[in-house]
PDB file of C-alpha atoms in Angstrom:
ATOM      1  CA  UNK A   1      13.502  11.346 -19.440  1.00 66.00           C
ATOM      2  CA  UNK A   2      10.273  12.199 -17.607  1.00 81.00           C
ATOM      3  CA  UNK A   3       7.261   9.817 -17.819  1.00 88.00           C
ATOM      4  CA  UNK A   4       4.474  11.008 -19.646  1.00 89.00           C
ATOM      5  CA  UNK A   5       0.864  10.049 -19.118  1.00 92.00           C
ATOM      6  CA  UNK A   6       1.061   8.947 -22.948  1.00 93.00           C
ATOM      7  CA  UNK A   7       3.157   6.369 -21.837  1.00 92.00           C
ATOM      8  CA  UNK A   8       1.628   4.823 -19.636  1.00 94.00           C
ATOM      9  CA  UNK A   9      -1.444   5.390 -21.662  1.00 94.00           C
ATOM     10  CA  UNK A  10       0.150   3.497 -24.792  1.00 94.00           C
ATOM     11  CA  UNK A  11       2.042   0.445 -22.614  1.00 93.00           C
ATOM     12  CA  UNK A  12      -1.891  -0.401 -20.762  1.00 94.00           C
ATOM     13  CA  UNK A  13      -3.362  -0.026 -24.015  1.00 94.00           C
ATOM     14  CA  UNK A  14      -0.914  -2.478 -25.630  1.00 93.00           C
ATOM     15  CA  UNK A  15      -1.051  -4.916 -22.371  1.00 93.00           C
ATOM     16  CA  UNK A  16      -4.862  -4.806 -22.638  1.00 91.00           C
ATOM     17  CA  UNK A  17      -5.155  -5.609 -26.746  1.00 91.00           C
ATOM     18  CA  UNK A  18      -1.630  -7.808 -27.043  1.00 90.00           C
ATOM     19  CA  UNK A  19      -0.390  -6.290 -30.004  1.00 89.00           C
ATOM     20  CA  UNK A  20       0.805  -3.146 -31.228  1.00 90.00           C
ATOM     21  CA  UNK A  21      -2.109  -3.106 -33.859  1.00 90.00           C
ATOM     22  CA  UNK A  22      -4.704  -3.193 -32.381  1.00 91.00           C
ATOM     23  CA  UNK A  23      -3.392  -1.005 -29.772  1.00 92.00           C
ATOM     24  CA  UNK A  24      -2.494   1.700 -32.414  1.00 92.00           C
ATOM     25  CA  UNK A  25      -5.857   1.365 -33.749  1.00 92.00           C
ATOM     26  CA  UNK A  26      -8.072   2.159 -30.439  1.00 91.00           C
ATOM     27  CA  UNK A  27      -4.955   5.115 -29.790  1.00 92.00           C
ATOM     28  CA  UNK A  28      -5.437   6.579 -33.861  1.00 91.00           C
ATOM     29  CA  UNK A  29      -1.686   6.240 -33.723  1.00 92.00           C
ATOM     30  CA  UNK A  30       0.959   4.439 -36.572  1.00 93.00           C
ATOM     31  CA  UNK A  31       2.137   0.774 -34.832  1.00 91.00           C
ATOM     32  CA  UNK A  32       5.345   2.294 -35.804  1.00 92.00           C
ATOM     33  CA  UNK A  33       4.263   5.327 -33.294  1.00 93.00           C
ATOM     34  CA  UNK A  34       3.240   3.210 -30.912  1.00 92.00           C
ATOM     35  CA  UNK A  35       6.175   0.509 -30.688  1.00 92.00           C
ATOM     36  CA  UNK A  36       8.918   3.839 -30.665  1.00 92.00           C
ATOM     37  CA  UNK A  37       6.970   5.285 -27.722  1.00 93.00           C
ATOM     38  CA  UNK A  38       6.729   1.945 -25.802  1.00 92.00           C
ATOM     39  CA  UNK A  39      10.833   1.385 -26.824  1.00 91.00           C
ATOM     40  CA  UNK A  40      11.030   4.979 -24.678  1.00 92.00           C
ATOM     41  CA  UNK A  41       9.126   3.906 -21.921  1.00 93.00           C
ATOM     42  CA  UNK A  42      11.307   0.515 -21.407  1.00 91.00           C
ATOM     43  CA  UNK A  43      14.650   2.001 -21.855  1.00 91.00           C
ATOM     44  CA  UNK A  44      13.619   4.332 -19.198  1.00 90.00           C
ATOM     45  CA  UNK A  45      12.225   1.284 -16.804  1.00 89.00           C
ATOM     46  CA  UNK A  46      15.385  -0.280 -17.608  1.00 91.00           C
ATOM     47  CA  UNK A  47      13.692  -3.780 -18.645  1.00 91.00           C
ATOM     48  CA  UNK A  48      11.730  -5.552 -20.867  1.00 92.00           C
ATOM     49  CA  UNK A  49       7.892  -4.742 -20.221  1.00 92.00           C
ATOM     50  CA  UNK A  50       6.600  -7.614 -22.402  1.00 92.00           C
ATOM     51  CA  UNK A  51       8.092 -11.323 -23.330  1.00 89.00           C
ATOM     52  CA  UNK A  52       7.822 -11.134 -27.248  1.00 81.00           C
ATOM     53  CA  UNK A  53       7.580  -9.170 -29.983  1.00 77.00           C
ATOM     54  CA  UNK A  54       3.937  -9.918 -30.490  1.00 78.00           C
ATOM     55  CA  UNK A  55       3.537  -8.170 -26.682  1.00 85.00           C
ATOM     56  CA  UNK A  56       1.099 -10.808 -25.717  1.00 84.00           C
ATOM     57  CA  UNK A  57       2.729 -11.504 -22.738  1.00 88.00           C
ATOM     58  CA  UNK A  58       3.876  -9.480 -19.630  1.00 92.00           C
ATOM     59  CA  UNK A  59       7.182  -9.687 -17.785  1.00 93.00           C
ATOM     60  CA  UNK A  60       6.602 -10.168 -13.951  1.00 93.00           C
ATOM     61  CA  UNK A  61       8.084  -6.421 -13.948  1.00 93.00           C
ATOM     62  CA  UNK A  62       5.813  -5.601 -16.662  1.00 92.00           C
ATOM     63  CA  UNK A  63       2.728  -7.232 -14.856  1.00 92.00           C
ATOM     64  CA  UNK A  64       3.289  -4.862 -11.460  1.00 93.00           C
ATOM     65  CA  UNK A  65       3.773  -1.460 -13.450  1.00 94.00           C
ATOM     66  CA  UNK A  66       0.590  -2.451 -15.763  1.00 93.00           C
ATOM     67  CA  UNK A  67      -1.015  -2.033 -12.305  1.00 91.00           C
ATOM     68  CA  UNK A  68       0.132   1.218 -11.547  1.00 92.00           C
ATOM     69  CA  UNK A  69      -0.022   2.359 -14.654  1.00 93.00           C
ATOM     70  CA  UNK A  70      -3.752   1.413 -14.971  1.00 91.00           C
ATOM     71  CA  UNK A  71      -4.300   3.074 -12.250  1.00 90.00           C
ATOM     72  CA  UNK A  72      -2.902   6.008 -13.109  1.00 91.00           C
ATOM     73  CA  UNK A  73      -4.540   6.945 -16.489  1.00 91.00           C
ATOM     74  CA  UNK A  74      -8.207   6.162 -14.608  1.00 87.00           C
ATOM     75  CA  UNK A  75      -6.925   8.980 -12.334  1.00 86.00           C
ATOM     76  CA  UNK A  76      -6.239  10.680 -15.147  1.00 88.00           C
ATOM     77  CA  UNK A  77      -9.034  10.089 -16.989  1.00 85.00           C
ATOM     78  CA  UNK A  78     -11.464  10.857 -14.160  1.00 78.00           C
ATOM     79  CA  UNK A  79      -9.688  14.041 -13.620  1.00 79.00           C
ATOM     80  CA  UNK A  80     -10.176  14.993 -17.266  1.00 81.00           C
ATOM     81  CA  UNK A  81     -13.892  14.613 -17.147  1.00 72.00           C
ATOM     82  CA  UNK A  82     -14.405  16.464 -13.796  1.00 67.00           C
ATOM     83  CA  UNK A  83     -12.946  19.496 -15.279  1.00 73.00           C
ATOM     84  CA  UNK A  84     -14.734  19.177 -18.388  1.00 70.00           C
ATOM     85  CA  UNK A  85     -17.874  18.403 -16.338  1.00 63.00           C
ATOM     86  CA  UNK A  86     -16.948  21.225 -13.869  1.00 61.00           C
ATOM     87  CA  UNK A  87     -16.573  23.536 -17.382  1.00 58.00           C
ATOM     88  CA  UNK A  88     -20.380  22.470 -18.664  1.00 55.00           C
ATOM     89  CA  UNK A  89     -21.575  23.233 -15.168  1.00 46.00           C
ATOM     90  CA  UNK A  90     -22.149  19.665 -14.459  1.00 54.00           C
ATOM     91  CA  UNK A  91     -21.284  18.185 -11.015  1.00 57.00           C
ATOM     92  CA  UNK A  92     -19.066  16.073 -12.817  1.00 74.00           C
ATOM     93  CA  UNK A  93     -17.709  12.685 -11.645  1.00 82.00           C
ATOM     94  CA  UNK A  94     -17.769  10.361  -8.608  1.00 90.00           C
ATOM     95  CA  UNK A  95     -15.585   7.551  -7.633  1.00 92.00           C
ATOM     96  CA  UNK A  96     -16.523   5.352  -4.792  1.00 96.00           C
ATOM     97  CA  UNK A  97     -14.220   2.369  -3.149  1.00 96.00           C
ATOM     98  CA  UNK A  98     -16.852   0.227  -1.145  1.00 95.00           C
ATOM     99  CA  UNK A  99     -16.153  -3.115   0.441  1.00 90.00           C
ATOM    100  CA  UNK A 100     -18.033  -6.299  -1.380  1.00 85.00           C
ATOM    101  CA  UNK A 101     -20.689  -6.165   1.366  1.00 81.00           C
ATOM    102  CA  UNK A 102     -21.538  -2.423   0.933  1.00 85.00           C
ATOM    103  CA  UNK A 103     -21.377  -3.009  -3.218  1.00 85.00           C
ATOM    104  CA  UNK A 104     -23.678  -5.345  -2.933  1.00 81.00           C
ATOM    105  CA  UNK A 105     -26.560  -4.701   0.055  1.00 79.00           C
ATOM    106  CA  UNK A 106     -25.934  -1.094   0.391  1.00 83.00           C
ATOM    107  CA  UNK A 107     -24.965   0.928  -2.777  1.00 90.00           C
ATOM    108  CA  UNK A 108     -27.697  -0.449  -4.772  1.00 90.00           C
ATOM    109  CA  UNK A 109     -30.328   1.919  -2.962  1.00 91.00           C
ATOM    110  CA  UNK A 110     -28.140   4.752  -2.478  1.00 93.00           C
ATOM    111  CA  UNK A 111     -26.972   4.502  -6.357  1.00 95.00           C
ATOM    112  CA  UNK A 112     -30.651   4.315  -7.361  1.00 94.00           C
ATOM    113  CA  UNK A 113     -31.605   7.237  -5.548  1.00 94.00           C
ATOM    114  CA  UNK A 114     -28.375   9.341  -6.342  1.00 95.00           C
ATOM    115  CA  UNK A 115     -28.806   9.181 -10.350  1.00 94.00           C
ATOM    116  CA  UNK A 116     -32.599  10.229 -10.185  1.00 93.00           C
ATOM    117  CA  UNK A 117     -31.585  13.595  -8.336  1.00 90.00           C
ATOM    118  CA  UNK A 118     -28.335  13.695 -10.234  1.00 90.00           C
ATOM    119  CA  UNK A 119     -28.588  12.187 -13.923  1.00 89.00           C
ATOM    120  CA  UNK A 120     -25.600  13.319 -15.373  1.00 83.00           C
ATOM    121  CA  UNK A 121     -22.642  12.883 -13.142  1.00 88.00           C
ATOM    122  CA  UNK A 122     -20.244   9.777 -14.387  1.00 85.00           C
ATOM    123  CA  UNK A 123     -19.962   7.540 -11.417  1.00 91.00           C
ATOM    124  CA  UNK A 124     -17.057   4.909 -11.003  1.00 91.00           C
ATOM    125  CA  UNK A 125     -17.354   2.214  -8.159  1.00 93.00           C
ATOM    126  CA  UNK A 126     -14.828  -0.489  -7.185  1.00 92.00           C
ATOM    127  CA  UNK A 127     -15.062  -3.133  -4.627  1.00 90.00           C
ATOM    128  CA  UNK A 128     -11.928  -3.940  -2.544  1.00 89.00           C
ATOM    129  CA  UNK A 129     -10.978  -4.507   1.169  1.00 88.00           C
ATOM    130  CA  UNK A 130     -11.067  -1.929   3.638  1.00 90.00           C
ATOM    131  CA  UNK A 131      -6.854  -1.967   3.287  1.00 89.00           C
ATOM    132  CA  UNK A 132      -7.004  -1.141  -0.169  1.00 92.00           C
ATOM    133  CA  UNK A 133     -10.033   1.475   0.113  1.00 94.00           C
ATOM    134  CA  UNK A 134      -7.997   3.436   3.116  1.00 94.00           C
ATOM    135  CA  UNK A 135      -5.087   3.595   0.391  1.00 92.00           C
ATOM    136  CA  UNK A 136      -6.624   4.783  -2.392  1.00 93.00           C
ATOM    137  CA  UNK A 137      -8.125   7.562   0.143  1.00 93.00           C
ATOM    138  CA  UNK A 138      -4.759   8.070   1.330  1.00 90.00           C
ATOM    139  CA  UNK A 139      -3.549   8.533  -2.808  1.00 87.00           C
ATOM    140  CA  UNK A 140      -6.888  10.312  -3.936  1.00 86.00           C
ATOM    141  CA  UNK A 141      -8.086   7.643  -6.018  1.00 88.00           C
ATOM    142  CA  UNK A 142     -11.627   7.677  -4.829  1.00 92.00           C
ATOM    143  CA  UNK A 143     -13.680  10.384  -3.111  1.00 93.00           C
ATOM    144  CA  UNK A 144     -15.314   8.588  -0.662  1.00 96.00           C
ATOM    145  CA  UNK A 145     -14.842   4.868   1.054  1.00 96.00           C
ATOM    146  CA  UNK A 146     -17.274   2.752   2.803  1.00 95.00           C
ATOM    147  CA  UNK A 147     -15.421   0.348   4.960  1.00 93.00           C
ATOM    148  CA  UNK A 148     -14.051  -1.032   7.928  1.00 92.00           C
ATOM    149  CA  UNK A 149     -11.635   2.003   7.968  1.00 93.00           C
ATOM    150  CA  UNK A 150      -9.255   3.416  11.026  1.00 92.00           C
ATOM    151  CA  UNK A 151      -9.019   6.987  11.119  1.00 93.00           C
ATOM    152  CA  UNK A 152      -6.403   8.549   8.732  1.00 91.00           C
ATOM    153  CA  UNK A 153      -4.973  12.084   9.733  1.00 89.00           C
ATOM    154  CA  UNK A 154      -7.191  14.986   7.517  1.00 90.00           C
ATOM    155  CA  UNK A 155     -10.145  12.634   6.664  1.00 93.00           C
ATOM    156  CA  UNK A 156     -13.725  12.787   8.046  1.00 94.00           C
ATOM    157  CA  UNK A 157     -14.505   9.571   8.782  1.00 95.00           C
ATOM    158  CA  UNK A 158     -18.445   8.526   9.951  1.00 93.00           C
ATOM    159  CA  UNK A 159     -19.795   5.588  11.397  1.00 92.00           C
ATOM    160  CA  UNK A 160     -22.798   4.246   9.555  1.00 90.00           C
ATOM    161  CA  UNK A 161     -23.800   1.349  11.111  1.00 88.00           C
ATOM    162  CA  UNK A 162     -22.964  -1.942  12.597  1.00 89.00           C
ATOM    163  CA  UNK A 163     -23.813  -5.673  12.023  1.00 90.00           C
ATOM    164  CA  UNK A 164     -22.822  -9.037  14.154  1.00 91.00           C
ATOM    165  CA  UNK A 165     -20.650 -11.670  13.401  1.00 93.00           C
ATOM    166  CA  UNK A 166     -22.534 -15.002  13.282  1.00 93.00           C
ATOM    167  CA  UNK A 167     -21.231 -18.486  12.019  1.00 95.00           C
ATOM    168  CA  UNK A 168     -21.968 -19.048   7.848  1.00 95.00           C
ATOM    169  CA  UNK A 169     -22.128 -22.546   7.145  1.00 94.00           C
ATOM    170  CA  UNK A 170     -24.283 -25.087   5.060  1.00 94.00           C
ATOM    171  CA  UNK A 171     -27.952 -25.382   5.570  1.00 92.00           C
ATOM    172  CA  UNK A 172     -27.640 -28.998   6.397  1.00 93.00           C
ATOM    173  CA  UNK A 173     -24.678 -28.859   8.520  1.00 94.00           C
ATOM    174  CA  UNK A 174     -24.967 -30.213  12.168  1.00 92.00           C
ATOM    175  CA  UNK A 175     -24.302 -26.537  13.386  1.00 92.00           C
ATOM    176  CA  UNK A 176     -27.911 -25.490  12.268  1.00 90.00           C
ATOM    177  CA  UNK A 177     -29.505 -27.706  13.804  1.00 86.00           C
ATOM    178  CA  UNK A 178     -29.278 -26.294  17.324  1.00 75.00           C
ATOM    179  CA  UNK A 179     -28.066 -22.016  16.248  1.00 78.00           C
ATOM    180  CA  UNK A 180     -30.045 -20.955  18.910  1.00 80.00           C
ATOM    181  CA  UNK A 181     -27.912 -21.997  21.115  1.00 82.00           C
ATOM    182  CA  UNK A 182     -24.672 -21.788  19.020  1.00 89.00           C
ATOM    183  CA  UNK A 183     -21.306 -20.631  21.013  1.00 90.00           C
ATOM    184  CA  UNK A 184     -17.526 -19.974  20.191  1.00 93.00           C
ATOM    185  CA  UNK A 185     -17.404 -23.254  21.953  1.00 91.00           C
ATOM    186  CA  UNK A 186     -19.570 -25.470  19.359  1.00 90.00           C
ATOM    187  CA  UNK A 187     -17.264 -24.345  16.655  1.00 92.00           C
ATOM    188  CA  UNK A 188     -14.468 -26.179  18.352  1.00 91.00           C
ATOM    189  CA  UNK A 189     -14.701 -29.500  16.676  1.00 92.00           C
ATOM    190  CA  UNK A 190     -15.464 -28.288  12.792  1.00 95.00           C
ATOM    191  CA  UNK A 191     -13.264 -26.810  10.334  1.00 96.00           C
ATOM    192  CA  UNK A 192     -12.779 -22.832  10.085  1.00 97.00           C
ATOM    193  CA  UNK A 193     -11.900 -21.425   7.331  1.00 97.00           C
ATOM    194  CA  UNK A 194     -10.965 -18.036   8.194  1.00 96.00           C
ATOM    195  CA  UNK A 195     -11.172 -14.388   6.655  1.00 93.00           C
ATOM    196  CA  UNK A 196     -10.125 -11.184   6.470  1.00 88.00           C
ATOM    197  CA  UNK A 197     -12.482  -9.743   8.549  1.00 89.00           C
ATOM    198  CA  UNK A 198     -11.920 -12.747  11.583  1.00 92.00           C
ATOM    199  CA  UNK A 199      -8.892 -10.266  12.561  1.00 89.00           C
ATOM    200  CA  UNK A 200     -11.510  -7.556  13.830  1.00 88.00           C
ATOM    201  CA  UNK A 201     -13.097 -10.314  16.452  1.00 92.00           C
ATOM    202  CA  UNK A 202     -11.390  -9.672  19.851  1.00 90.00           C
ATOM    203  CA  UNK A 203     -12.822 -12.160  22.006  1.00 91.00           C
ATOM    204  CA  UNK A 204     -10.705 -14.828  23.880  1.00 92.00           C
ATOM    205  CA  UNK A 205     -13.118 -17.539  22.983  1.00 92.00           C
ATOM    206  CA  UNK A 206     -12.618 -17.122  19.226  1.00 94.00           C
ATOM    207  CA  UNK A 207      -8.676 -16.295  19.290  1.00 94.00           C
ATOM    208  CA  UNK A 208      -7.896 -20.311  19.451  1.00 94.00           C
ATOM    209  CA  UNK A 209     -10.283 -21.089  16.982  1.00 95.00           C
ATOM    210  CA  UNK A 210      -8.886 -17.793  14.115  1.00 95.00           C
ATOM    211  CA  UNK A 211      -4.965 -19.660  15.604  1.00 94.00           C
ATOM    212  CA  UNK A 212      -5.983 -23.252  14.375  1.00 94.00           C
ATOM    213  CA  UNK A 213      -7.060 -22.569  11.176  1.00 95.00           C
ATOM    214  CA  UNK A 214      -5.328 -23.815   8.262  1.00 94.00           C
ATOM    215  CA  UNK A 215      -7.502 -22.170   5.704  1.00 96.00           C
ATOM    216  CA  UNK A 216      -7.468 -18.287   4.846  1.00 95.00           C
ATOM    217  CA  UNK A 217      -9.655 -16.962   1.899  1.00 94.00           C
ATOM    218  CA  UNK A 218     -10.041 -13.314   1.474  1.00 86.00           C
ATOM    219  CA  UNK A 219     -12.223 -13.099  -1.439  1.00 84.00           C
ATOM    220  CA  UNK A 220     -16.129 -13.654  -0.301  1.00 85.00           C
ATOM    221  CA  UNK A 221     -17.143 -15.524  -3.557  1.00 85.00           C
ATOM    222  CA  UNK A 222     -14.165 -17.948  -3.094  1.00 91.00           C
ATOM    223  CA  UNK A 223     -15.312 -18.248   0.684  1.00 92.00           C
ATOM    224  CA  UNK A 224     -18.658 -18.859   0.162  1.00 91.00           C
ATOM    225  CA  UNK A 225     -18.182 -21.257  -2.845  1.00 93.00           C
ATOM    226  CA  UNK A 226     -15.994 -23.350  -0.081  1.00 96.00           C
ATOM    227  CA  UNK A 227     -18.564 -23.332   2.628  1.00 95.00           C
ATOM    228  CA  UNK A 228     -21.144 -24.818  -0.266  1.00 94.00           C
ATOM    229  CA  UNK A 229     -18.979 -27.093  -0.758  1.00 94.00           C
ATOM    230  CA  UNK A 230     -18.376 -28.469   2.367  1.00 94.00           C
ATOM    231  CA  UNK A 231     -15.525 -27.805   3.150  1.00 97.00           C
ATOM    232  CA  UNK A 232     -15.868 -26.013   6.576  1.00 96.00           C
ATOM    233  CA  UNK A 233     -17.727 -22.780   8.518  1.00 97.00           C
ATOM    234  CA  UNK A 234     -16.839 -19.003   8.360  1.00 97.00           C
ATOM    235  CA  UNK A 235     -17.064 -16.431  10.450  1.00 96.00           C
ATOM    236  CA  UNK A 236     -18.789 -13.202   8.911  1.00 94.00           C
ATOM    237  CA  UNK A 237     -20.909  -9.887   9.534  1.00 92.00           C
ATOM    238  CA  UNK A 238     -24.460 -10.254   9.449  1.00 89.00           C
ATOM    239  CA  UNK A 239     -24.605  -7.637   5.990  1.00 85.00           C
ATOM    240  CA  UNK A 240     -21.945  -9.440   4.345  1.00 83.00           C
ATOM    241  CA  UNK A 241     -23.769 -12.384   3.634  1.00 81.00           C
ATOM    242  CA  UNK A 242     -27.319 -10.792   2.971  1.00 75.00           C
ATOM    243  CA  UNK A 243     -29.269 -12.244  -0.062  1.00 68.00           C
ATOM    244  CA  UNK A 244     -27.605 -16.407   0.566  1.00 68.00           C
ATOM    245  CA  UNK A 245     -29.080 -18.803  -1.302  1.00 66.00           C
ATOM    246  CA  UNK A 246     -30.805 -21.406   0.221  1.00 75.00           C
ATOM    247  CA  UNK A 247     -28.168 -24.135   0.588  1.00 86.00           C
ATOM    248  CA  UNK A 248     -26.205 -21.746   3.171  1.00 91.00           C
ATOM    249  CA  UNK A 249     -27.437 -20.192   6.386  1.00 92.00           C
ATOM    250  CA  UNK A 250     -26.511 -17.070   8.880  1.00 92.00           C
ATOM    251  CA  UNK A 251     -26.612 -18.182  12.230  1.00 92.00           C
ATOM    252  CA  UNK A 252     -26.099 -16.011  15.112  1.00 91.00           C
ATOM    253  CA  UNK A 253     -24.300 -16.778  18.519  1.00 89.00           C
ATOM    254  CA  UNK A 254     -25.282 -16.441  21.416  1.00 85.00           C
ATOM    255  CA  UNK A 255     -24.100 -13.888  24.024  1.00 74.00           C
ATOM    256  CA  UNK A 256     -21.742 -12.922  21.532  1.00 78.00           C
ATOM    257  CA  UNK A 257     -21.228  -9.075  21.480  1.00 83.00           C
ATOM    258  CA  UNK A 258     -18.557  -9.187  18.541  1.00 87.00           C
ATOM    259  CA  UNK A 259     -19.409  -6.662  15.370  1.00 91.00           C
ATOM    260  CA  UNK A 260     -18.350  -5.027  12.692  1.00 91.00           C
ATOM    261  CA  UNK A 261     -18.274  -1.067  12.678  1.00 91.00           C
ATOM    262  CA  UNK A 262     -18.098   0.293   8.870  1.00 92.00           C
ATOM    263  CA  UNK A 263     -17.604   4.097   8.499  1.00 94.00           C
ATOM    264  CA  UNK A 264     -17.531   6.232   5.534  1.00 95.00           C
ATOM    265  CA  UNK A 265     -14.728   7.697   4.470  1.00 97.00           C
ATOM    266  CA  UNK A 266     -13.179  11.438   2.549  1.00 95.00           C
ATOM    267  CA  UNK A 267     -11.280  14.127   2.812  1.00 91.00           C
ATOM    268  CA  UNK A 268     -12.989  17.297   4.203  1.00 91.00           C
ATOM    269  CA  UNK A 269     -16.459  18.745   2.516  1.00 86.00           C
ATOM    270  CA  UNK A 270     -14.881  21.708   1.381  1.00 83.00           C
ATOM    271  CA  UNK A 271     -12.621  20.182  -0.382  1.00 83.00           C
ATOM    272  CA  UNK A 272     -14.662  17.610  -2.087  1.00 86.00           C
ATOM    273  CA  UNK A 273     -15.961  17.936  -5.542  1.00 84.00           C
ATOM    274  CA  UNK A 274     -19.610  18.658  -5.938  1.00 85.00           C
ATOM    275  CA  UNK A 275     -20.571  14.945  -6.492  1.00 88.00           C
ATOM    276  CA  UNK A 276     -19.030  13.757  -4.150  1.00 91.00           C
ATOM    277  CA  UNK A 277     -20.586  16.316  -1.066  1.00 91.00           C
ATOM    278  CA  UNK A 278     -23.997  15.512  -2.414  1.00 92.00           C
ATOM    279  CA  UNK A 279     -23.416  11.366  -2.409  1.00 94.00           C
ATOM    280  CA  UNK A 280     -22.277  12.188   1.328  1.00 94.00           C
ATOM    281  CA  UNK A 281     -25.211  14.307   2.014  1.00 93.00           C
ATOM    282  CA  UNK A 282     -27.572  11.489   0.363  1.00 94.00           C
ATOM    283  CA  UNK A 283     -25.886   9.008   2.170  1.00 93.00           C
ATOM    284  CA  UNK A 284     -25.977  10.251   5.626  1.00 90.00           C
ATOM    285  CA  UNK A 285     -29.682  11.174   5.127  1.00 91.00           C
ATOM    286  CA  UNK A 286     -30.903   7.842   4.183  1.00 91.00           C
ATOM    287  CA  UNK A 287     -28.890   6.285   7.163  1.00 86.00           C
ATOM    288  CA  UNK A 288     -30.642   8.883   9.279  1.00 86.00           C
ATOM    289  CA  UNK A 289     -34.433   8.071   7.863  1.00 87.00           C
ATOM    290  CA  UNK A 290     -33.771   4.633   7.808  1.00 83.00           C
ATOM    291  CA  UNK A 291     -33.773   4.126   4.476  1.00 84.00           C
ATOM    292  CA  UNK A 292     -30.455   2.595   3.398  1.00 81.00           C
ATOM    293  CA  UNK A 293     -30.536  -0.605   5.593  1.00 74.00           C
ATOM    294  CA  UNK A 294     -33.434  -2.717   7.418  1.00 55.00           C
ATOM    295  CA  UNK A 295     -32.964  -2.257  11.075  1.00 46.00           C
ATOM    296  CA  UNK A 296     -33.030  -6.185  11.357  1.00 45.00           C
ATOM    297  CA  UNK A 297     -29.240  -6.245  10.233  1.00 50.00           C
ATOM    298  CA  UNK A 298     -27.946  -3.257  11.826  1.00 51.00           C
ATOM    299  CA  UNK A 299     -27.035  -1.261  14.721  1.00 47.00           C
ATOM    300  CA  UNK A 300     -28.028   2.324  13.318  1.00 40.00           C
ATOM    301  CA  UNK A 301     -25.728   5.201  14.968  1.00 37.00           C
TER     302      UNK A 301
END
């Protein structure tokens, strides 16, 4: 038996509602329809998908394929309307993977100003790491990534801009007090709690402090929330921390050349759909006018 799309549409519609009801509902299917197809699809996987009858509950097995499945019919989906968009002479739809920092100090502008020259194109945007954006390049999930990304054979790939590291910690920690002045060295005696990104910071001077930490925290929120709290310092880009509240500070180090590069990321213009070669036009304009970023935070290419 070959998987069909309307089974993995039916098993992520069921996982999403918990029950065949209301799943057969939002599908305009019988629950009888619905609960055959989903008997198909888990004969074929060889195991259970769900841990009752009332399908409330996924089975570890059934957790990882609701993943890929999801996935999948948004692939789907998105195709679908391109075409349809393509066939009403609209430029149809766009689907960005951007790295929390970009979502949040960068895309806003370039969103803003996309939409008013482009009104009708259906635009999807996810946040992730700059792993997960070069893979979903890599299995044409998204048209265009914004990340810390290594080149991948038969992308373009351009740089946008740079931003420093500097030390994120509480506003009344002893660390602000003297950040003008702030070294690898100062951070020796306080507790790191490292990231993600610390693995892009070369230096010798940092490498013992990214080896002695016994805290790793990959989601920003999370991080921040435990540098409010007290619980130690980060390490982060300048742009990833933009907007902080009050009760935590960026500080800078001093003669400190360590940075973070982020490039943008698709396969080849010609091969792009039509939204997606005018986001990268817009994109690499602004960058080039200045408009995108304040030169404060960045090193412009």
């Amino acid at each position: 038996m070959v998987i069909k799309i309307e089974m993995l549409r039916c098993f992520t519609t069921v996982a999403r509602h918990g029950s065949l009801s209301d799943a057969a509902e939002t599908l305009d299917r019988t629950p009888s329809a619905v609960s055959m197809m989903l008997k198909q699809f888990e004969d074929h996987i060889g195991a259970p998908l769900f841990e009752t009858a009332r399908k409330s509950r996924l089975t570890p097995i059934g957790a990882l394929i609701f993943e890929e499945a999801r996935r999948e019919v948004t692939h789907f989906e998105n195709t679908v309307a391109v075409i349809e968009g393509l066939s009403r002479s609209e430029l149809g739809y766009l689907r960005l993977a951007v790295t929390p920092s970009v979502a949040s100090a960068v895309l806003p502008v370039a969103i803003s100003a996309f939409v008013q020259k482009h009104p009708n194109v259906q635009i999807d945007i996810r946040d992730m790491d700059s792993a997960a954006i070069a893979h979903e390049l890599s299995r044409e999930r998204a048209d265009i990534g914004i990340g810390t990304l290594a080149e991948i054979e038969g992308m373009q790939r351009t740089k946008l801009f740079s931003d420093a590291f500097g030390v994120v910690c509480r506003r009344d920690h002893p660390l602000a007090e003297n950040w003008d002045q702030l070294t690898w060295a100062s951070m020796s005696d306080h507790v790191l709690i490292a990231n993600g990104l610390c693995a892009q910071i070369t230096e010798p001077d940092f490498t013992p402090l990214l080896t002695n930490s016994r805290l790793m925290v990959h989601n920003t929120a999370s991080l921040l929330a435990l540098v409010r709290e007290g619980v130690g310092i980060t390490v982060l880009p300048r742009l990833t921390v933009t907007g902080l509240q009050d009760d935590v500070v960026f500080l800078p180090l001093a003669d400190v050349t360590a940075r973070r590069t982020v490039h943008m990321m698709s396969q080849p213009m010609n091969v792009l759909m039509p939204a997606a070669r005018e986001f990268l036009k817009l994109i690499v304009q602004m960058m080039r006018e200045g408009a995108l970023l304040s030169a404060s935070e960045i090193q412009e290419t």
